[in-house]
Amino acid sequence: MKISIKLLSIILLGLSIASCEEDFLDRKPSNMVSEEIITSNATTIEVGINGTYRTLASYMFDGLYVPALVEVTSGDALICQANNYSWFVPDYQHNIQSTSGYAGSIWIRAYRVIDNANVILANIDEAQGDESALANLKGEALTLRAYSYMKLANLFQAETYSANKQADCVPLRVQPYDAAEDPGLERATNEQIYLQIEQDLLEAVDLLNDNNRTGRFSKRAAQGLLARLYLEMEQWQDASDWAIACHRSQVLDPSLITDGFYDYNAESLFGYDYTETDNGIFASHPSFWYYMRPGYEGEIYGYSSIRYTPEFVDLFADDDARKMFVEDDLGFFGSDGSYFTYKFQHRNDQLSVARMIKMRVSEMYLIEAEAKARLLDEVGARNALFVVQQRSIPSASLSTNSGDDLINEIYAERKKELYGESFGVLDNKRMKIDVDRSSSFHWGYESSSITWNNPILVQPIPQSEIDANPLISQEDQNEAYR
Amino acid sequence: MLIASFLLLGTVIAQAQNGLITGTVISAEDGEPVIGASVVVKGTTIGTATDVDGKYSLNVPSSATTLEFSFIGFVTQEVVIGDRTVIDVTLQSDATELEEVIVVAYGTVKKTSFTGSASVVENADLEKVNTMSVNQALLGSTPGLQINTASGQPGAQSTVRIRGTGSLKAGSAPLYVVDGVPIKTGNISDVAHDDYGTSSDVLSTINPNDIESITVLKDASAASLYGSAAANGVIIITTKKGKAGDSKITFNAKYGVSTLPSMRYELMNSKQIYGFYYDRYLQDQMALNPADIDLAVSNANALTIQTLTHNPYNTNQPLDAQGNVVNGAKIVVDTDWIDAVYRTAQTKDYSLQTSGGNENLTYYLSGAYSDFEGITVGQGFERYSAKFNIKSKLRDYLTVGSENTLSRTMQSTPPGAGGGASPMRMAMLFNNAVPVYQVDENGEPIITNGAKSYNWHNPVSLDYNPLGLNELDIYETNTNRAITSFWGEATFLDGFKFKSIFNVDYLNMDEFRFYNQYHGNGQPVSGRGTKYIKSDLGWVSSNTLTYDKQFGEHSINGLLGFEAYERRFDFLQSEGTGYPDLGGATQPELDNSSRASEAASFYNESAKLSTFGQMMYNFRNKYYIQASLRRDGSSKFGSDKQYGTFYAVGGSWRVSEEEFMSSVEKINNLTLRASYGTSGNDDIANFAYLGLYMPQSYNDLPGYVHSQLPNSSIHWEENQNFNVGLDFRFFNRVNVTYEYYNRLSFNLLYAKPLPGNTGFLDITTNMADMKNAGHELFITATAVATNDLKWDISLNASHNKNELITITQGKQIEGTKIWEEGGSIYEFYLEEWAGVSDDGRPMWYTLDGDGEKVTTSNYSQAVRFKQGVASPDLFGTIGTSLSYKNFDFSLDFYYSLGGKIYDSVERELLNDGSIKGYQMLTDMLDCWTPTNTNAQLPRFVINNSDKSYSRSTLFLHDATYVKLRSLNVSYNLPETLVSKIGVSSAKIYFSGNNLFTWVKDKDLKSWDPELDLNGIDLMRTPNPRMFTFGLNIGL
């Protein structure tokens, strides 16, 4: 019947859609790619490395949280009492819990950097492309991993390396994670972690180009990291040797110490390249430290809640170029007599548009000084120290201190040179110098002196790690948070 | 009793020396007498009612010509008296009651033959609630259907659950089908996004006025035919269609007013908060300067003002050494921020509907406009919508049709929840000393260039003011939607029908967000404008072949179908910063920005192929059996996991049709139903099985980072549903439906937490099993039914118990909850408050060495315990409706018994001194001090480190509440008046919604205990109280 045929054809039309079944159900994303693509050749690996730097530079990791935490837990810096919008207050008061947001954010990001590096390192030897480019990329991956482990160790280790090599550190992961096969990781020892860092850096320093490409690790940065590492491990000769290999007797320029820290200069060895669009805006390093430099008429401000005690400011000689402080007597921010610093500025006075310098040549001279002082080469130590002092203080003269006095002078110089640059309480712990909270400007908690190995100076292992990791339990948590 | 009184009434009204007529009234369906049927002399009030044997006796005047016999559920019959004295009548049952046809999966079916669990909500019930959202109109209408609208922002999403939450990470919302086609629901907005505590539900593009009925499919028998999308039940929306020969034009107008419901948070005024801080600062200062009282007083005043950020008094030293107000000092700033941010809002709704046709062509055409202002400053929702449905019988065997919905919604959604720019948050947390405008020492706004300036200083959010930002910032979401279906249905041979539908659901959303360059989020970058353009295009081709045939006592219905579906989502975002300062004339569009700061685009696709079939058989309209089978293939899973097969089997037995039941007269219907079946859930992200790197640039160089771990074994979640039900109707007045269900979901997809040392916080895996079991009861009763008066009562009650059966690692902590085998996923897991210690510190419970509960004032030592489930034990509606002549009145109470609420708003309003300057509850005035040691709240110390108000059961309350959800009064203008105006019908009505909430726990201060399923109260716009006046005219 005519009708049947018409109907039959309608039915067949409907069913014919089924014929494209083969790829009808196969769809792929338009803005994400697979691992095989990223690890295939030098160009793609570089893309993977670029992404990894961005995680490292995140304000929730090394862009803000790490520098802020190590600074406000020390004795020289504080959070202002009024209008601090609750940023970093419990940390400043050494009153945090394992559920602290900062510890958890730092932990996951550090391990993301490590995971990205692990995947690249596991595949780079089979990748195609220019040999020297691949070698440099391998060096970058190794340094990224080592740097992340250094941050993790410094924040989460139960005790410092020099105090106890066998103390609990952080889990050591150097292979890409396989969800099906992985047996889980417990906390490795300081020794295991530091040996891995040392191994990664020693391999990297030979692979990296010596081009000081800004925003990325280069040979000189790896040399500097080795100097830092050996200083922490108290291998003084190695520390001194690598510090010298890094600073290369470069002359320090007086004008560069006050140039605002928002761009690279000849003394920058490594830093983060923030663009106008990917900095954390209010949640950025300069936002928290910044105060308008004298003479500035405008109204740009960030949180500006990190301050310094008058006792710290008094450490500086009056003609010390690094004495970049203004007393807080502004009604808006709350007048409490502590000091703002204008060391960290913003480019074109635009909030948070700034690069972040993570390592400078002058640090290397200070490492050399400290290492040599420990090796009892006090002449060498004083000379290295003087390089840093005379750059900033026109009236400086060569030190005549020795023994503990020399060490203390080097400690004070480190503070004056490197305040706000992610050292803070880490220097206290490494140099076994108690945290001095005696300034009357400290507020909100009880003791005026905290011993360098007090468990409250250690960050808690994030509760989420303990909850999800069957090999780390509450008993393995750092002492102050059990 | 009622019958006796009617008989009495009848005899009194009956006139003397008139004819006596007697008779019996029986029901056509079962031959049984109809008790209480009304027998009235037409055109008069002379009447009576039948007795228990269906007999009546009535004295009629000689002028009487016709008797009218009527009863609920039966077609009214008129009988000419003539010269008879005995008139027996057989009443035909009203088809809508027992032969009611309901819309189900892929077709319609008689209610009596349906073995599944389905509830129908008619248009009349939807109209009782004045809302622009279909979901909100459904609240309480159906047992087992739980709707939580946590935000009163117009156009906000509701959380909808049928029989509990069946999934952990995949969607748990039901499938929505409109006129036979599944549509997209949910929130795809970026400006009104979860992160900001706001939402824009695309379901609000559908105008509830156009809905004829909604069927909620709850069990396997009902829903399995939708296969992989049906695990959470199905909500079928049927829009209005024309009827042959019934030409209608209706005009509807509504005007309403919404206000903030009663607030139970008692907040400090300026004097209280000033005094509170001053007393403590004074104490501290006296200790520091014991000799110099004046200095202490001066410092204490200065510190208080600094803390509050503004001086509410008219002098710098308003309080003295005793804490008293000095002479001449008075409060000049006492801002009621709640009043400033919330307002009385207006709602307007106009619609015009026309329908009609003849046997060959029917149509329905409507147009509507709605404007719902939100009660929070800056919130609004407007909708233009049109509907055009047409059906045409081209030939005897061929019918075609088309349903079309067009709508445009425009929403403005300032952020909610805890966002810094959230006006709701600012309203709660700004203390009263903070002025809205910059003011002088007398509290008068300072006028510059003829205008007031906003005050941007406050202790809560740097550089924000909710009213100021409202004038300068923009949050706009516009949605354009077209849902179009074309279908053709052909009948052939004897009993066969083939239907083919092609449907397109096209959503286009354009959004704009502007952070001004002067204050707030945009200030550091001189203004930030972000524009989003998204489109979501889905098409479905659905073809079904049905066979329907009656062979003597056997009845068969068969269905075979095939469906293909594809969805593509396109996204574009562009952002610019660096806007010029042109005073008030700066234009926010991106052309005016000087720097491009973001350019992003991507698209996402998914597809599905399905084949399905169903068989229904019944014997003698007494025994029914139904079976279905469906096979779905989805693009969301890896290539060897794409297909899933789902089936269902159901049966029912109409006990009341049995011989042995024929003597039981009172029972009109007794049916037992049972069903069992499986369905699937694939409502997860499109590419969850792949290992992926996502873009993350560095220094303007392209970069990618590892963002997702692969899991090629991910597959469908599966549901197994068992349902047993009883439908009972007796006295032709009372309907009872009871159901028990047991719903097992397994291989649930969830984010299995990974230790952070892997670089990932979680990985999606099928690794849990869960059960939802419960009871549902639905009772409706007609208490009175006469010509003039009708009184109905209805009640529904639902109880659901959620239980996690297995989960890897046995348990997992999820925020404030614990997921543990054997427990509910809504079990609160919190530190337990133990009161205030003797020296004013907070106390929580911890466990000592022997596992005994002891107290501690150190929060790190506090142990978490299970604290009860957020979900209610029982919820439902009790309602009544009365109609008397032309008046209609109805009342609905929604109740929710049991469950718990964690009030984080309360938490932010309590402060032990660790945060300074925020608003506080007046409860704080009674906190512990050395002279007030019997306090409920611990001590307040400036810069306190006690952590008193950390998460704990202090903020956990019983969630039992009863809400007067709607009250409706309407009046149908009488015939005479109506014809004078020249229309065919006119109704005016008044309705009140969300009028009053009674809360059991007096300590629960939440505005509205109707929260999302998590039971956590956040800063959000509460559901408003609404008063609406309306007019409905039929031409």
Coordinates of N, CA and C in Angstrom, one line a residue, chain A residues 3 6-7 10-11 14-15 17-18 21 24-35 38 47-48 50-55 57 81-83 85-86 90 93 95 97 107-108 111-112 115-116 119 171 173 177 179 185 213 215-216 271-273 275-278 281-282 301-302 332 334-335 350-351 443-444 465 467-469 482, chain B residues 306 309 397 457-463 490 492 498 520 523-524 528 539 541 543 562 564-566 595 597 602-603 605-609 633-635 642-643 687 689-707 709 753-761 763 809 813 859-861 915-916 943 945 947:
Chain A
I3 N 0.5 3.9 1.5 CA 0.7 4.4 2.9 C 1.8 3.7 3.6
K6 N 5.3 5.0 2.5 CA 5.6 6.3 3.0 C 6.1 6.1 4.5
L7 N 5.3 5.3 5.2 CA 5.6 5.2 6.6 C 6.9 4.4 6.8
I10 N 9.7 6.7 6.4 CA 9.9 7.6 7.6 C 10.6 6.8 8.7
I11 N 10.2 5.5 8.9 CA 10.8 4.7 9.9 C 12.3 4.5 9.6
G14 N 14.4 7.4 10.3 CA 14.7 7.5 11.7 C 15.8 6.6 12.1
L15 N 15.7 5.4 11.6 CA 16.7 4.4 12.0 C 18.1 4.6 11.3
I17 N 19.8 7.1 11.3 CA 20.7 7.9 12.1 C 21.7 7.0 12.8
A18 N 21.2 5.8 13.1 CA 22.0 4.8 13.8 C 23.3 4.4 13.0
E21 N 26.9 5.3 13.9 CA 27.2 4.9 15.2 C 28.7 4.9 15.6
F24 N 30.0 8.3 16.4 CA 29.0 9.2 17.0 C 29.3 9.4 18.5
L25 N 29.8 8.3 19.1 CA 30.0 8.3 20.5 C 31.4 8.6 20.9
D26 N 32.3 8.9 20.0 CA 33.6 9.3 20.3 C 33.9 10.8 20.3
R27 N 34.0 11.3 21.5 CA 34.2 12.8 21.5 C 35.5 13.1 22.3
K28 N 36.1 14.2 22.0 CA 37.3 14.6 22.7 C 37.2 16.1 23.2
P29 N 37.9 16.4 24.2 CA 37.8 17.8 24.7 C 38.5 18.8 23.7
S30 N 38.1 20.0 23.9 CA 38.7 21.0 22.9 C 39.8 21.9 23.6
N31 N 40.0 21.7 24.9 CA 40.9 22.6 25.6 C 41.8 21.8 26.6
M32 N 41.9 20.6 26.3 CA 42.9 19.8 27.2 C 43.5 18.7 26.3
V33 N 44.8 18.4 26.6 CA 45.5 17.4 25.8 C 46.0 16.3 26.7
S34 N 46.4 15.2 26.0 CA 46.8 14.1 26.8 C 48.3 14.1 27.1
E35 N 48.7 13.3 28.1 CA 50.1 13.3 28.5 C 51.1 13.0 27.4
I38 N 52.2 16.1 25.5 CA 53.1 17.0 26.2 C 54.5 16.5 26.3
V47 N 56.5 23.5 26.8 CA 55.2 24.0 27.2 C 54.8 23.4 28.5
G48 N 55.1 22.1 28.8 CA 54.8 21.5 30.1 C 55.6 22.2 31.2
N50 N 56.7 25.3 31.2 CA 56.1 26.6 31.4 C 55.0 26.6 32.4
G51 N 54.1 25.6 32.2 CA 52.9 25.5 33.0 C 53.3 25.2 34.5
T52 N 54.4 24.5 34.6 CA 54.9 24.1 36.0 C 55.4 25.3 36.7
Y53 N 56.1 26.2 36.0 CA 56.6 27.4 36.7 C 55.4 28.2 37.2
R54 N 54.3 28.2 36.5 CA 53.1 29.0 36.9 C 52.6 28.5 38.2
T55 N 52.6 27.1 38.4 CA 52.1 26.5 39.6 C 53.0 26.9 40.8
A57 N 54.8 29.6 41.0 CA 54.7 31.0 41.3 C 53.3 31.4 41.8
Q81 N 47.7 45.0 63.9 CA 46.5 44.6 64.7 C 45.2 44.9 64.1
A82 N 45.1 46.1 63.5 CA 43.8 46.6 63.0 C 43.8 46.4 61.5
N83 N 42.6 46.2 60.9 CA 42.5 46.1 59.4 C 43.4 45.1 58.8
Y85 N 42.3 42.2 58.0 CA 41.4 41.3 57.2 C 41.7 39.8 57.4
S86 N 42.2 39.5 58.6 CA 42.4 38.2 59.1 C 43.5 37.4 58.3
P90 N 46.5 33.8 62.6 CA 46.8 32.7 63.4 C 48.3 32.2 63.2
Q93 N 50.5 34.3 65.2 CA 50.4 34.0 66.6 C 50.8 32.5 66.9
N95 N 49.4 29.9 66.2 CA 48.2 29.3 66.7 C 47.4 28.6 65.6
Q97 N 46.1 25.2 63.1 CA 45.7 23.8 63.3 C 46.1 23.0 62.0
W107 N 51.1 22.6 50.3 CA 51.4 21.1 50.1 C 51.0 20.6 48.8
I108 N 49.7 20.9 48.4 CA 49.3 20.3 47.1 C 50.0 21.0 45.9
Y111 N 53.5 19.6 45.5 CA 53.5 18.2 44.9 C 53.0 18.3 43.5
R112 N 52.2 19.3 43.1 CA 51.9 19.4 41.7 C 53.1 19.7 40.9
D115 N 55.0 16.5 40.6 CA 54.3 15.5 39.7 C 54.6 15.9 38.3
N116 N 54.4 17.2 37.9 CA 54.7 17.6 36.6 C 56.2 17.3 36.2
V119 N 56.7 13.5 35.6 CA 56.2 13.0 34.4 C 57.2 13.3 33.2
P171 N 56.9 13.0 52.3 CA 56.9 11.9 51.4 C 57.8 12.2 50.2
R173 N 58.5 11.4 46.4 CA 57.9 10.9 45.2 C 58.7 11.3 44.0
Y177 N 52.8 9.2 39.3 CA 51.9 8.5 40.1 C 51.0 7.6 39.2
A179 N 47.8 5.4 39.6 CA 46.7 5.1 40.5 C 46.5 3.7 40.8
L185 N 52.8 6.3 50.1 CA 54.1 6.8 50.6 C 54.0 7.3 52.1
R213 N 68.3 33.3 31.9 CA 67.0 33.7 31.3 C 66.0 34.0 32.4
G215 N 63.0 34.6 34.9 CA 61.7 33.8 35.1 C 61.9 32.3 35.1
R216 N 63.2 31.9 34.8 CA 63.4 30.4 34.8 C 64.7 30.1 35.5
G271 N 63.7 34.5 39.5 CA 62.5 35.1 40.0 C 61.3 34.6 39.2
Y272 N 60.1 35.2 39.6 CA 58.9 34.8 38.9 C 58.4 36.0 38.0
D273 N 58.0 35.6 36.8 CA 57.5 36.6 35.8 C 56.0 36.6 36.0
T275 N 52.6 38.4 34.9 CA 52.2 39.4 33.9 C 51.1 40.3 34.6
E276 N 50.6 41.2 33.8 CA 49.5 42.0 34.4 C 48.3 41.2 34.8
T277 N 48.1 40.1 34.1 CA 46.9 39.4 34.3 C 47.0 38.2 35.1
D278 N 48.2 37.7 35.5 CA 48.2 36.5 36.3 C 48.8 36.7 37.6
I281 N 46.9 40.0 42.3 CA 46.4 41.3 42.7 C 46.5 41.5 44.2
F282 N 45.4 41.6 44.9 CA 45.6 41.8 46.3 C 46.3 40.7 47.0
Y301 N 46.9 51.1 47.3 CA 47.4 50.3 48.4 C 46.9 48.9 48.3
G302 N 47.6 48.0 48.9 CA 47.2 46.6 49.0 C 46.8 46.3 50.5
F332 N 44.1 55.5 58.7 CA 43.4 54.4 58.0 C 43.9 53.1 58.4
G334 N 45.5 52.2 61.0 CA 45.6 51.9 62.4 C 47.0 52.3 62.9
S335 N 47.0 53.2 63.8 CA 48.3 53.7 64.3 C 48.8 52.8 65.4
Q350 N 51.3 50.3 39.8 CA 50.0 49.6 39.6 C 50.1 48.3 40.5
L351 N 49.1 48.2 41.4 CA 49.1 47.2 42.4 C 49.4 45.8 41.9
W443 N 51.8 41.0 69.5 CA 50.5 40.9 70.2 C 49.8 39.6 69.9
G444 N 48.9 39.2 70.8 CA 48.0 38.1 70.5 C 48.4 36.8 71.0
E465 N 46.0 15.3 54.0 CA 47.0 14.3 53.7 C 46.8 13.1 54.7
D467 N 44.2 12.3 56.4 CA 42.9 11.7 56.1 C 43.0 10.7 54.9
A468 N 43.7 11.1 53.9 CA 43.6 10.3 52.7 C 44.8 9.4 52.5
N469 N 45.8 9.5 53.4 CA 47.0 8.7 53.3 C 47.1 7.6 54.4
R482 N 49.6 17.2 67.1 CA 49.0 15.9 67.3 C 47.8 15.9 68.1
Chain B
Q306 N 38.7 53.2 66.2 CA 39.6 52.6 65.2 C 39.0 51.2 64.9
T309 N 35.9 51.4 62.9 CA 36.3 52.3 61.7 C 35.5 53.5 61.6
Y397 N -5.1 8.9 9.2 CA -4.0 8.1 9.8 C -2.8 8.9 10.2
H457 N 35.0 52.7 53.9 CA 35.8 52.1 55.0 C 34.9 51.3 55.9
N458 N 35.3 50.1 56.1 CA 34.6 49.3 57.1 C 35.6 48.2 57.5
P459 N 35.3 47.5 58.6 CA 36.3 46.5 59.1 C 36.2 45.2 58.4
V460 N 35.3 45.0 57.5 CA 35.0 43.7 56.9 C 35.6 43.5 55.6
S461 N 35.4 44.3 54.6 CA 35.9 44.1 53.3 C 36.5 45.4 52.8
L462 N 37.8 45.3 52.5 CA 38.6 46.5 52.1 C 37.9 47.2 50.9
D463 N 37.5 48.5 51.1 CA 37.0 49.3 50.0 C 35.7 48.8 49.4
A490 N 1.7 8.4 12.9 CA 0.9 7.7 11.8 C 0.3 6.5 12.4
F492 N -1.4 2.8 11.5 CA -1.6 1.9 10.4 C -1.9 0.5 10.8
F498 N 3.1 4.9 14.7 CA 4.5 5.2 14.6 C 4.7 6.7 14.9
G520 N 36.5 48.5 45.2 CA 36.2 47.1 45.2 C 37.2 46.3 44.4
Q523 N 39.3 48.0 41.4 CA 40.1 49.2 41.6 C 41.6 49.0 41.3
P524 N 42.2 47.8 41.6 CA 43.6 47.7 41.4 C 44.0 47.7 39.9
R528 N 37.5 46.2 35.6 CA 37.6 44.9 34.9 C 36.2 44.6 34.4
W539 N 20.1 18.4 20.3 CA 19.0 17.9 19.5 C 18.8 16.4 19.9
S541 N 16.5 13.0 18.4 CA 15.6 12.4 17.4 C 15.1 11.1 18.1
N543 N 12.2 8.0 17.9 CA 11.2 7.3 17.0 C 10.6 6.1 17.8
F562 N 13.7 4.1 19.3 CA 15.1 4.3 19.0 C 15.4 5.8 19.2
A564 N 18.4 9.1 19.3 CA 19.8 9.6 19.1 C 19.8 11.0 19.7
Y565 N 20.9 11.4 20.3 CA 21.0 12.6 21.0 C 22.4 13.2 21.0
E566 N 22.5 14.5 20.8 CA 23.8 15.1 20.8 C 23.7 16.5 21.4
R595 N 43.3 47.4 28.1 CA 44.1 46.2 28.0 C 43.2 44.9 28.0
S597 N 42.7 41.4 28.9 CA 43.3 40.6 30.0 C 43.0 39.1 29.9
F602 N 36.3 27.4 24.4 CA 36.4 26.0 24.3 C 35.0 25.5 24.0
Y603 N 34.9 24.2 23.6 CA 33.6 23.6 23.4 C 33.7 22.2 23.9
E605 N 31.4 18.4 23.8 CA 30.3 17.7 23.2 C 30.0 16.4 23.9
S606 N 28.8 16.0 23.8 CA 28.5 14.6 24.3 C 27.4 14.0 23.4
A607 N 27.3 12.7 23.4 CA 26.3 12.1 22.5 C 25.8 10.8 23.2
K608 N 24.6 10.4 22.7 CA 24.0 9.2 23.2 C 23.2 8.5 22.2
L609 N 23.2 7.2 22.2 CA 22.4 6.4 21.2 C 21.7 5.4 22.1
G633 N 24.1 3.9 24.8 CA 25.6 4.1 24.6 C 25.9 5.6 24.9
S634 N 26.9 5.9 25.7 CA 27.2 7.3 26.0 C 28.7 7.6 25.6
S635 N 28.9 8.8 25.2 CA 30.2 9.2 24.8 C 31.1 9.6 26.0
Q642 N 31.2 2.0 27.1 CA 30.2 3.0 26.7 C 28.7 2.5 26.8
Y643 N 28.5 1.2 26.7 CA 27.1 0.7 26.7 C 26.6 0.2 28.0
F687 N 34.6 14.2 30.1 CA 35.8 13.5 29.8 C 36.5 12.9 31.0
Y689 N 37.2 10.1 32.1 CA 38.0 8.9 32.0 C 39.4 9.2 31.4
L690 N 39.7 10.4 30.9 CA 41.0 10.6 30.2 C 42.0 11.2 31.2
G691 N 43.3 11.0 30.9 CA 44.3 11.7 31.6 C 44.6 13.0 30.8
L692 N 44.6 14.1 31.5 CA 44.6 15.4 30.8 C 45.6 16.4 31.3
Y693 N 46.1 17.2 30.4 CA 46.8 18.4 30.8 C 46.0 19.6 30.4
M694 N 45.9 20.6 31.2 CA 45.2 21.8 30.9 C 46.1 23.0 30.7
P695 N 45.6 24.0 30.0 CA 46.5 25.2 29.7 C 46.7 26.0 30.9
Q696 N 47.9 26.5 31.1 CA 48.2 27.4 32.2 C 49.5 28.1 31.7
S697 N 49.3 29.3 31.2 CA 50.4 30.0 30.6 C 51.3 30.6 31.7
Y698 N 52.5 30.9 31.3 CA 53.5 31.5 32.2 C 54.2 32.6 31.5
N699 N 54.2 33.8 32.0 CA 54.9 34.9 31.4 C 54.5 35.1 29.9
D700 N 53.2 34.9 29.7 CA 52.7 35.0 28.3 C 53.3 34.0 27.3
L701 N 53.8 32.9 27.9 CA 54.2 31.8 27.1 C 53.3 30.7 27.3
P702 N 53.0 29.9 26.2 CA 52.0 28.8 26.4 C 52.6 27.8 27.4
G703 N 51.7 27.3 28.3 CA 52.1 26.3 29.2 C 50.9 25.3 29.5
Y704 N 51.2 24.1 29.9 CA 50.1 23.1 30.2 C 50.6 22.4 31.5
V705 N 49.6 22.1 32.3 CA 49.9 21.4 33.5 C 49.0 20.1 33.6
H706 N 49.5 19.2 34.3 CA 48.8 17.9 34.5 C 47.6 18.2 35.4
S707 N 46.4 17.9 34.9 CA 45.2 18.3 35.6 C 44.3 17.2 36.0
L709 N 43.9 12.7 36.3 CA 44.5 11.4 36.2 C 43.6 10.6 35.3
P753 N 39.5 10.5 47.5 CA 40.5 11.4 47.8 C 41.9 10.7 47.7
L754 N 42.8 11.5 47.2 CA 44.2 11.0 47.1 C 45.1 11.8 48.1
P755 N 46.1 11.2 48.6 CA 47.0 12.0 49.4 C 47.7 13.1 48.5
G756 N 47.8 14.3 49.0 CA 48.3 15.4 48.2 C 49.7 15.1 47.6
N757 N 50.4 14.2 48.2 CA 51.8 13.9 47.7 C 51.8 13.3 46.3
T758 N 50.6 12.9 45.8 CA 50.5 12.4 44.4 C 50.4 13.6 43.4
G759 N 50.2 14.8 44.0 CA 50.0 15.9 43.1 C 48.5 16.1 42.8
F760 N 47.7 15.3 43.2 CA 46.2 15.3 43.0 C 45.5 15.2 44.2
L761 N 44.4 15.9 44.3 CA 43.5 15.8 45.5 C 42.6 14.6 45.4
I763 N 40.7 11.4 42.5 CA 40.5 10.8 41.2 C 39.1 10.2 41.1
Q809 N 38.1 2.4 51.8 CA 38.6 2.8 53.1 C 37.6 2.9 54.2
I813 N 36.0 11.7 55.1 CA 35.5 12.9 55.7 C 35.3 13.9 54.6
Y859 N 41.5 23.7 71.2 CA 40.7 23.2 70.0 C 41.4 22.1 69.2
S860 N 42.7 22.2 69.2 CA 43.4 21.1 68.4 C 43.2 19.8 69.0
Q861 N 42.8 19.7 70.3 CA 42.5 18.5 71.0 C 41.1 18.0 70.8
I915 N 38.6 38.5 65.8 CA 38.4 39.4 64.7 C 37.8 40.7 65.2
K916 N 38.2 41.8 64.8 CA 37.7 43.0 65.4 C 36.8 43.8 64.4
N943 N 42.1 40.4 70.6 CA 43.1 39.5 70.0 C 43.2 38.2 70.7
S945 N 43.1 34.3 71.4 CA 43.5 33.1 70.6 C 42.9 31.8 71.1
K947 N 40.2 30.6 70.0 CA 39.5 30.0 68.9 C 38.1 29.5 69.3

